[in-house]
Tab-separated table of C-alpha atoms and ligand atoms in Angstrom:
chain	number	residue	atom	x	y	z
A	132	UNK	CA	-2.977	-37.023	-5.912
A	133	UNK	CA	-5.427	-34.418	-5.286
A	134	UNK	CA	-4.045	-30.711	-5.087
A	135	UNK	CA	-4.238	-29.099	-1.247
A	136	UNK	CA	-6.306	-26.091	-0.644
A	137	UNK	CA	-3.604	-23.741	-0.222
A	138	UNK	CA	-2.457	-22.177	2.898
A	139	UNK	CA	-3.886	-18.903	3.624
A	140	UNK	CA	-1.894	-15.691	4.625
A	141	UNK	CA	-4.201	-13.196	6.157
A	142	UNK	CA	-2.576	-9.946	6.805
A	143	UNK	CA	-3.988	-9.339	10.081
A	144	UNK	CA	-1.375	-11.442	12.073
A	145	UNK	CA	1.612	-9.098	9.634
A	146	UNK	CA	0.471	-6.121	10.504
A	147	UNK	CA	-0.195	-7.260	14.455
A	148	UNK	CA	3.875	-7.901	14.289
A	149	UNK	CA	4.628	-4.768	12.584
A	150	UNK	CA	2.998	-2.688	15.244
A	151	UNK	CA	4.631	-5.087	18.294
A	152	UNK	CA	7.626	-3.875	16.723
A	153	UNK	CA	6.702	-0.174	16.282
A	154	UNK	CA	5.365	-0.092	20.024
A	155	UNK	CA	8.576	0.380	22.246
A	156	UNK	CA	9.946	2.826	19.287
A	157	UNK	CA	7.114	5.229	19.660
A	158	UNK	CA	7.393	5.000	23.672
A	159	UNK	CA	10.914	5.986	23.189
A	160	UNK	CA	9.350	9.355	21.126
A	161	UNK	CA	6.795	10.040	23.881
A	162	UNK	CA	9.603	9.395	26.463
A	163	UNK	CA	11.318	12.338	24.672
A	164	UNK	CA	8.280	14.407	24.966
A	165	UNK	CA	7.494	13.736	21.143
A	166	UNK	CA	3.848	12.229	20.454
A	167	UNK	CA	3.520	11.229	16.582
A	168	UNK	CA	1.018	13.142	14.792
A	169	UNK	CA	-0.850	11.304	11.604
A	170	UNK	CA	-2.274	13.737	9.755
A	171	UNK	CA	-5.073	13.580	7.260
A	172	UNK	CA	-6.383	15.705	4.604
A	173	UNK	CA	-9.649	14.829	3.059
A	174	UNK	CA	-11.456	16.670	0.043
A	175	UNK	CA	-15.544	16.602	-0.305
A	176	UNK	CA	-18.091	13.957	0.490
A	177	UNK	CA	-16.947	10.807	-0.903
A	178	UNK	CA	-18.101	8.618	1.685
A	179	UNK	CA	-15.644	5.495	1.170
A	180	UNK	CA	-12.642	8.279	1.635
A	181	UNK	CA	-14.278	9.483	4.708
A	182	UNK	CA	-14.405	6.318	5.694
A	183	UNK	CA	-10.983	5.464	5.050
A	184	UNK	CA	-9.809	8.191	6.545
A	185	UNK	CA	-11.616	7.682	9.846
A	186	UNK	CA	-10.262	4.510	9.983
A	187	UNK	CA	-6.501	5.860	9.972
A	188	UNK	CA	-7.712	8.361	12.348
A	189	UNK	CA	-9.303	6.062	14.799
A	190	UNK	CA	-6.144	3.017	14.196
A	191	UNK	CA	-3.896	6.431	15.285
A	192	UNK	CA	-5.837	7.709	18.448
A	193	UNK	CA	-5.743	3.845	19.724
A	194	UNK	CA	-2.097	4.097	19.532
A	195	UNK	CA	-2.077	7.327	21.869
A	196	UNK	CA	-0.782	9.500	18.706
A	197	UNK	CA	-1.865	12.911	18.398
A	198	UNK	CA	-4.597	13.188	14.255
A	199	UNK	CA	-4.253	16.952	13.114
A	200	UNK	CA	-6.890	16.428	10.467
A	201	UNK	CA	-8.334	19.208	7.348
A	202	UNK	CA	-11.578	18.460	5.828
A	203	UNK	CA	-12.070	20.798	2.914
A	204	UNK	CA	-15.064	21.475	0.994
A	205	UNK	CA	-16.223	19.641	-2.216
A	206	UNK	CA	-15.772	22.720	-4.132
A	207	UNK	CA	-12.455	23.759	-2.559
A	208	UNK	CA	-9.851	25.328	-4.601
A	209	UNK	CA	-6.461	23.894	-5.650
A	210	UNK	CA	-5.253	27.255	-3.943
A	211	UNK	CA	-7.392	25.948	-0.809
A	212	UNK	CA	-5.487	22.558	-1.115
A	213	UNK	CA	-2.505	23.506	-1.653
A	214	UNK	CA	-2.254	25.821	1.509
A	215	UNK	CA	-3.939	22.958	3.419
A	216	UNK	CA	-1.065	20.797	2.583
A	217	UNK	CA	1.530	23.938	3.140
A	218	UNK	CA	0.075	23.859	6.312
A	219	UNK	CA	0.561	20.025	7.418
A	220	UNK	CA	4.538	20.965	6.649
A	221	UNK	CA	5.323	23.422	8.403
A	222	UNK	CA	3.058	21.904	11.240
A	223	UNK	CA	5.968	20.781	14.296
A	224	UNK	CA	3.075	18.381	15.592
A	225	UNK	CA	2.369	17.080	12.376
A	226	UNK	CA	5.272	13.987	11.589
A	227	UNK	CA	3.326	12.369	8.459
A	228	UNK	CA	0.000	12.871	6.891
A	229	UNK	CA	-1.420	12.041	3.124
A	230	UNK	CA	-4.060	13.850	1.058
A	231	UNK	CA	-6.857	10.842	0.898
A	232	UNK	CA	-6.747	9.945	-3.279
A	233	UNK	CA	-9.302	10.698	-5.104
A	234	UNK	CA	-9.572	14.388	-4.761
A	235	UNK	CA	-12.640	15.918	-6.787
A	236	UNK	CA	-12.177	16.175	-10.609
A	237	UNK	CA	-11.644	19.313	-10.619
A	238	UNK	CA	-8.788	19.428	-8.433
A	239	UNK	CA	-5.121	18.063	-9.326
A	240	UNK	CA	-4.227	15.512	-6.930
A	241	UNK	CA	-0.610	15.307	-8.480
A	242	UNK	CA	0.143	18.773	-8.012
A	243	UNK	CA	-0.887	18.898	-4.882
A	244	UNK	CA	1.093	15.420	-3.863
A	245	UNK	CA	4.852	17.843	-5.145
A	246	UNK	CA	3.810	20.597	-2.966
A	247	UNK	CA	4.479	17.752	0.260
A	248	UNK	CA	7.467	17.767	2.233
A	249	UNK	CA	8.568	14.568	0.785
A	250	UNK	CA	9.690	13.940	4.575
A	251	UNK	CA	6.211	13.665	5.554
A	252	UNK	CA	5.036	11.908	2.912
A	253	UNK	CA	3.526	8.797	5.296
A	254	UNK	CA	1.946	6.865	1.561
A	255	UNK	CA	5.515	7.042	-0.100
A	256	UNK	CA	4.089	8.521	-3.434
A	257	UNK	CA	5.617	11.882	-3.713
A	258	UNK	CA	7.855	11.681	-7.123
A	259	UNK	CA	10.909	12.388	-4.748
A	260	UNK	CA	9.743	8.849	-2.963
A	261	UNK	CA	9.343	7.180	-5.673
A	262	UNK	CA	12.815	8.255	-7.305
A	263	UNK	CA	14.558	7.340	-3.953
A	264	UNK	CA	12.819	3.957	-4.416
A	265	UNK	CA	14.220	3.517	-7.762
A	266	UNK	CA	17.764	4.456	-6.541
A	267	UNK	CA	17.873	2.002	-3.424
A	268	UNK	CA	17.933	5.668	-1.200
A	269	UNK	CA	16.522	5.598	2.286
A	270	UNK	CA	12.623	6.986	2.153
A	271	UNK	CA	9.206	6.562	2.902
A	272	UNK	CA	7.936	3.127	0.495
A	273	UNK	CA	4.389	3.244	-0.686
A	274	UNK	CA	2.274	1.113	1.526
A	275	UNK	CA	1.032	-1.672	-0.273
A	276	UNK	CA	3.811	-2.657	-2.138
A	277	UNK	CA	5.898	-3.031	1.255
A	278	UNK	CA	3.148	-4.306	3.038
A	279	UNK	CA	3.233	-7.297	0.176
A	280	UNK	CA	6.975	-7.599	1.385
A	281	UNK	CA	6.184	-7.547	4.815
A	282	UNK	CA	3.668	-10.273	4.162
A	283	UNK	CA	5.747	-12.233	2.096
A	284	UNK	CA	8.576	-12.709	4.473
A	285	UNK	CA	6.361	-13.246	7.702
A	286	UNK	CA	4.616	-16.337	6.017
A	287	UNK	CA	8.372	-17.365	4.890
A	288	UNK	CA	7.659	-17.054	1.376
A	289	UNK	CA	11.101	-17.607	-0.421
A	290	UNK	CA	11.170	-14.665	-2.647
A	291	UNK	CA	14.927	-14.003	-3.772
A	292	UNK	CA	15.836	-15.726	-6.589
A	293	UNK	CA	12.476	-16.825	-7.229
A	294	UNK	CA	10.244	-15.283	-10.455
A	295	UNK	CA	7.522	-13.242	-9.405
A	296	UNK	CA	4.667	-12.251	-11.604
A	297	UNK	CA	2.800	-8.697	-11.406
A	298	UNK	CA	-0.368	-8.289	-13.047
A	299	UNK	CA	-0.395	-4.576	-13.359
A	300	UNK	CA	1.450	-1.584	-13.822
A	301	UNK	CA	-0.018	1.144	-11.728
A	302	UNK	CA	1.367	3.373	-9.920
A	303	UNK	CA	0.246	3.025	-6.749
A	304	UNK	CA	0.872	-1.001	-6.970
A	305	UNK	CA	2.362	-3.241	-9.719
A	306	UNK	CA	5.201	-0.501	-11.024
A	307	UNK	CA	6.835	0.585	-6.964
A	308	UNK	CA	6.269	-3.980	-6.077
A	309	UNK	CA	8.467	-4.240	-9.302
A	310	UNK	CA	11.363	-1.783	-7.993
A	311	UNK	CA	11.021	-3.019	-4.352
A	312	UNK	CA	10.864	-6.886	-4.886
A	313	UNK	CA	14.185	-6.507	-7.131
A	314	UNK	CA	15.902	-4.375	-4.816
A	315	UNK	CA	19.176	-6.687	-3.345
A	316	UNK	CA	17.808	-7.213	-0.127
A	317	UNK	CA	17.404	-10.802	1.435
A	318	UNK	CA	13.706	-10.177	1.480
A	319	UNK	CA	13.707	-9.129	-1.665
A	320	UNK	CA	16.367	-10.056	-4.925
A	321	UNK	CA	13.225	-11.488	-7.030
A	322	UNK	CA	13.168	-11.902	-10.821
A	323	UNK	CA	10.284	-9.937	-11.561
A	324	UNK	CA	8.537	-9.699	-14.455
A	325	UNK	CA	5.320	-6.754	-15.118
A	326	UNK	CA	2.551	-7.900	-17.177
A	327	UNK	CA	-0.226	-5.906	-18.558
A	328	UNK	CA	-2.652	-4.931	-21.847
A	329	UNK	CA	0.159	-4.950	-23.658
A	330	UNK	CA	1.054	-8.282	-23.114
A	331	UNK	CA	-1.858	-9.951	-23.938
A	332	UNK	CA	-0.792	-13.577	-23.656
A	333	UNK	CA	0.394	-12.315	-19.648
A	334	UNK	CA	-0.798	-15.827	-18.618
A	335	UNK	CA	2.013	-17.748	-19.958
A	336	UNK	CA	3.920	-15.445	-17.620
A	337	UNK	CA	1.792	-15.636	-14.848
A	338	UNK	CA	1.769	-19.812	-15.310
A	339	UNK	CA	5.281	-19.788	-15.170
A	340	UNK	CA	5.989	-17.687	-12.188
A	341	UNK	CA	6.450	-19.114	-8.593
A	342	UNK	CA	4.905	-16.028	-6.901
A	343	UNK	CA	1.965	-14.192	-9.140
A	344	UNK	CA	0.414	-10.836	-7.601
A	345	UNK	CA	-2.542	-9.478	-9.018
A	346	UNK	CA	-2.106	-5.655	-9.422
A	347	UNK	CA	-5.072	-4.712	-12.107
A	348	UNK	CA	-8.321	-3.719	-10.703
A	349	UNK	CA	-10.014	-6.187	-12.629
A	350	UNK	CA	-12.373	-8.598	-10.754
A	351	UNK	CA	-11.963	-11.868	-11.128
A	352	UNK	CA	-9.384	-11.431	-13.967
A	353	UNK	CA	-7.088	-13.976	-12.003
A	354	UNK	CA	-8.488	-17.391	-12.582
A	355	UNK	CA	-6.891	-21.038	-11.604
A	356	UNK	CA	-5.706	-21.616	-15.314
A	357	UNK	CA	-3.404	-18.751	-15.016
A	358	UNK	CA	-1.573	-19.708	-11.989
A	359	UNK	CA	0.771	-23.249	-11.711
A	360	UNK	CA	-0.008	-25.728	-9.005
A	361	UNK	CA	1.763	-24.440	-5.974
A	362	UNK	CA	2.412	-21.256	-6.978
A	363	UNK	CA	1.866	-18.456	-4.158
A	364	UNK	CA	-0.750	-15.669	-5.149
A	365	UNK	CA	-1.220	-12.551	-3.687
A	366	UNK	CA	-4.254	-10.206	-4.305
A	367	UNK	CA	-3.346	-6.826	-4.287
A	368	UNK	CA	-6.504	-5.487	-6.716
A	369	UNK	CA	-9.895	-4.743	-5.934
A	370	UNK	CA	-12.757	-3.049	-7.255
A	371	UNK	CA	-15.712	-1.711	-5.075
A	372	UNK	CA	-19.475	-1.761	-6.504
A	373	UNK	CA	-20.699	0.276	-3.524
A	374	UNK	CA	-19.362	-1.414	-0.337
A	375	UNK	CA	-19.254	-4.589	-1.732
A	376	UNK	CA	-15.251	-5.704	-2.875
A	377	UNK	CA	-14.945	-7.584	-5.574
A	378	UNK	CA	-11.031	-8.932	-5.476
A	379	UNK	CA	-8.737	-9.174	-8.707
A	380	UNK	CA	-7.887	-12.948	-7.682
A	381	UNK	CA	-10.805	-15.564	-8.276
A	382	UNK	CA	-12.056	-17.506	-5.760
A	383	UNK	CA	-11.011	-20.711	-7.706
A	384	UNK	CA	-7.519	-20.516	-7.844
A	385	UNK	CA	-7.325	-21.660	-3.616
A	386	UNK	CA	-7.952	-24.949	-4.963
A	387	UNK	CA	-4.560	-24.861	-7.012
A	388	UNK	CA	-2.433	-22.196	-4.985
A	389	UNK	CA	0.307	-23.244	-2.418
A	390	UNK	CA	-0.440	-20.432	-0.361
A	391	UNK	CA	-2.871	-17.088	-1.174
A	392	UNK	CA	-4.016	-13.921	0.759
A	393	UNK	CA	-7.879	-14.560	1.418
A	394	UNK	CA	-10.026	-12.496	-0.119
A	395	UNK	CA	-11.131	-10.140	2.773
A	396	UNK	CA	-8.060	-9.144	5.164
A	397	UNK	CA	-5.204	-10.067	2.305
A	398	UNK	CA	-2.915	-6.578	1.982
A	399	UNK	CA	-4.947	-4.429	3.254
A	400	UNK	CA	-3.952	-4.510	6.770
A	401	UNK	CA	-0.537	-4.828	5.801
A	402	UNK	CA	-1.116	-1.184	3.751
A	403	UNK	CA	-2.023	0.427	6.919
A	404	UNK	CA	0.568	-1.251	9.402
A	405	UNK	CA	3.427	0.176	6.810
A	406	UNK	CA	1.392	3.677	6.668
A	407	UNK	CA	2.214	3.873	10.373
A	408	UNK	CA	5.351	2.439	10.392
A	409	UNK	CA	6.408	5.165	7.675
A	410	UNK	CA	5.138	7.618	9.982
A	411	UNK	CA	7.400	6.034	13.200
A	412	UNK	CA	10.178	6.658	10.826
A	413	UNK	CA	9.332	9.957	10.101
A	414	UNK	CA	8.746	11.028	13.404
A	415	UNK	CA	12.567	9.189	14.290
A	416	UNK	CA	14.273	11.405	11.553
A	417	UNK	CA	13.095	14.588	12.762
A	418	UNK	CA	13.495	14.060	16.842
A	419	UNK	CA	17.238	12.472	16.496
B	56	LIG	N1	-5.614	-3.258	-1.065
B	56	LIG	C1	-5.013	-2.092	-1.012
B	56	LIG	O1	-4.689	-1.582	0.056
B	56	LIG	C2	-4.702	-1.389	-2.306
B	56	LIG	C3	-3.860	-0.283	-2.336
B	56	LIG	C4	-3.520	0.309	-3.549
B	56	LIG	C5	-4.101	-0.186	-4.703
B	56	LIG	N2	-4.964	-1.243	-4.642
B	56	LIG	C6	-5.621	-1.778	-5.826
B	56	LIG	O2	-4.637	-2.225	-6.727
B	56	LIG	C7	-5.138	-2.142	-8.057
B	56	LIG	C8	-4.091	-1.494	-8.926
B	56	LIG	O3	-3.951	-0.123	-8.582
B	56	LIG	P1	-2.926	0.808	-9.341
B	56	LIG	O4	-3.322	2.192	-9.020
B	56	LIG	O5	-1.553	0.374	-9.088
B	56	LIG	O6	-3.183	0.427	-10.852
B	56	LIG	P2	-4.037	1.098	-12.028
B	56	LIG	O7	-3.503	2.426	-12.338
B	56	LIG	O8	-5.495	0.938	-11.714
B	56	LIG	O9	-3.612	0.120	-13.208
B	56	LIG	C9	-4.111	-1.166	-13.380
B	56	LIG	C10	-3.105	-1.985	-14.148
B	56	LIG	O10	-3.700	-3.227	-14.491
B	56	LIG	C11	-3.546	-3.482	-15.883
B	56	LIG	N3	-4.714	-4.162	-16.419
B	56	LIG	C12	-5.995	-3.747	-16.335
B	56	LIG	N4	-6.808	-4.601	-17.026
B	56	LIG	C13	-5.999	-5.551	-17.545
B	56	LIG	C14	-6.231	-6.661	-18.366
B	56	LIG	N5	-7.451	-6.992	-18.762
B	56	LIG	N6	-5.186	-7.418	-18.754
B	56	LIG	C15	-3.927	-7.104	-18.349
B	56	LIG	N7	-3.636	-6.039	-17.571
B	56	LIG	C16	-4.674	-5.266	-17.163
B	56	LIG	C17	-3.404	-2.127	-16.520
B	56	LIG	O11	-2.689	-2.243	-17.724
B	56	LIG	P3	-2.331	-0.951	-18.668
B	56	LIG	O12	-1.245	-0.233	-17.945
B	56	LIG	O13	-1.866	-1.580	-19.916
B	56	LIG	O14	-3.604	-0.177	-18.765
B	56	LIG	C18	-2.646	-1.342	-15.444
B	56	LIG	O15	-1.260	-1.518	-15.599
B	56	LIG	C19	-6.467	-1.391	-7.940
B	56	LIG	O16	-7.500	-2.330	-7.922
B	56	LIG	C20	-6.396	-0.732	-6.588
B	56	LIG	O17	-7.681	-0.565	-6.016
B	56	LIG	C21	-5.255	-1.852	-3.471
């Protein structure tokens, strides 16, 4: 019999439910006389940050929050960013913001990330995060890797007790998906396995696994002989040649998935619907 072409699982329709359910939480904050503030730091000219960061600007004046935003020079200091993110904690007004990654080479993104009130940390990267992620502890989770969750469980993906595959072990992606898929949580409680160069026959583990994500950055690197019929695949990688995105997961495996994130409008609206629901819960902590 000849293989479906598997279901797709947009993210739009996840991250439309995540903000339904954010909506009467934040008019509970403005009923308080509290408006959220999203803030934004962005270093130099790079014009896909700018753009990114517009587009968490714009997504948070929509919503009626308040978006304190710093844009520094391309040759600012590390002194310059440092009191620019100094500045975003102390700021009352200010609930969440991020420092848009990649900063100029000559500036240390990492140092500047410790200086952040881990509190406000709306991307869930400061170490502090990340530690609290590894010990089950309440705190902000980095964006994609919940927003995969989040997907996951609205397109009633069974996930615990199932073997999921990551291809990847960044930080921003495949290592925090590893720590929050095997968390015990209903949504959650996977066997998951991390695949990467140094596993170089990764597609027997990929083959074998009932949910595969592809974490790598590598175009195409995900091809229909690495997945099993059925499986559930979900593109989390991308590369960009200029505005063009060229996804991690190839084309060819819809024709043997169960289910897949398309290639355009997969995670990433899921990213920025947990970006602003980690800054709800921000905002919640401090105006108890
Ligand atoms: N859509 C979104 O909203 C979103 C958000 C965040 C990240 N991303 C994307 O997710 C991807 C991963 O980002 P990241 O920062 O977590 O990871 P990263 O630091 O770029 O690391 C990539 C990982 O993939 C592995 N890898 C690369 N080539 C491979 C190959 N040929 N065979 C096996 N493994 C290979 C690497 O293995 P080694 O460790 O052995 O080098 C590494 O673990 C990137 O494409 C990024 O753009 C997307």
């Amino acid at each position: 019999m000849d293989q479906m072409p598997a279901k797709m699982m947009p993210g739009g329709p996840v991250a439309d439910a995540v903000f339904a359910e954010l909506e009467p939480r934040v008019e509970k904050l403005v009923a308080n006389g509290h408006t959220p503030g999203l803030g934004t730091i962005l270093v130099g000219d790079d014009g896909a940050s700018e753009r990114y960061v517009g587009m968490k600007m714009k997504r948070a004046q929509e919503l009626g929050w308040t978006s304190p935003h710093l844009h520094l020079p391309q040759d600012a200091s590390q002194a310059d960013l440092v009191a620019a993110v100094r500045s975003f904690n102390d700021a009352d007004e200010v609930d969440a913001f991020l420092v848009q990654h990649p900063v100029p080479p000559h500036l240390d993104y990492d140092a500047a990330l410790l200086e952040m009130d881990p509190d406000k940390d709306v991307d869930g990267m400061h170490p502090v995060n990340m530690g609290r992620l590894a010990l089950m502890m309440a705190g902000p989770a980095p964006c994609t890797p919940a927003g995969i969750e989040a997907l996951l469980a609205f397109y009633e993906i069974p996930v615990s007790g199932q073997e999921v595959c990551i291809l990847g072990r960044g930080t921003t992606l495949g290592r925090p998906l590893a720590l929050l898929l095997s968390q015990k949580r209903p949504t959650a409680n996977a066997a998951v396995t991390v695949v990467h160069t140094g596993v170089p026959d990764w597609p027997e583990y990929t083959r074998r696994a009932g949910i595969v994500v592809a974490a790598a950055g590598v175009p195409g690197i995900l091809r229909p002989e690495h997945i099993s019929p059925g499986a559930v695949v979900v593109g989390g990688g991308v590369r960009y040649e200029g505005r063009r995105l060229l996804p991690d997961v190839d084309e060819a495996c819809e024709e043997v998935a169960g289910a897949i994130t398309p290639r355009v409008g997969g995670v990433g609206p899921t990213t920025i619907a947990m970006l602003f629901r980690n800054a709800v819960e921000a905002a919640e902590r401090t105006r108890r």
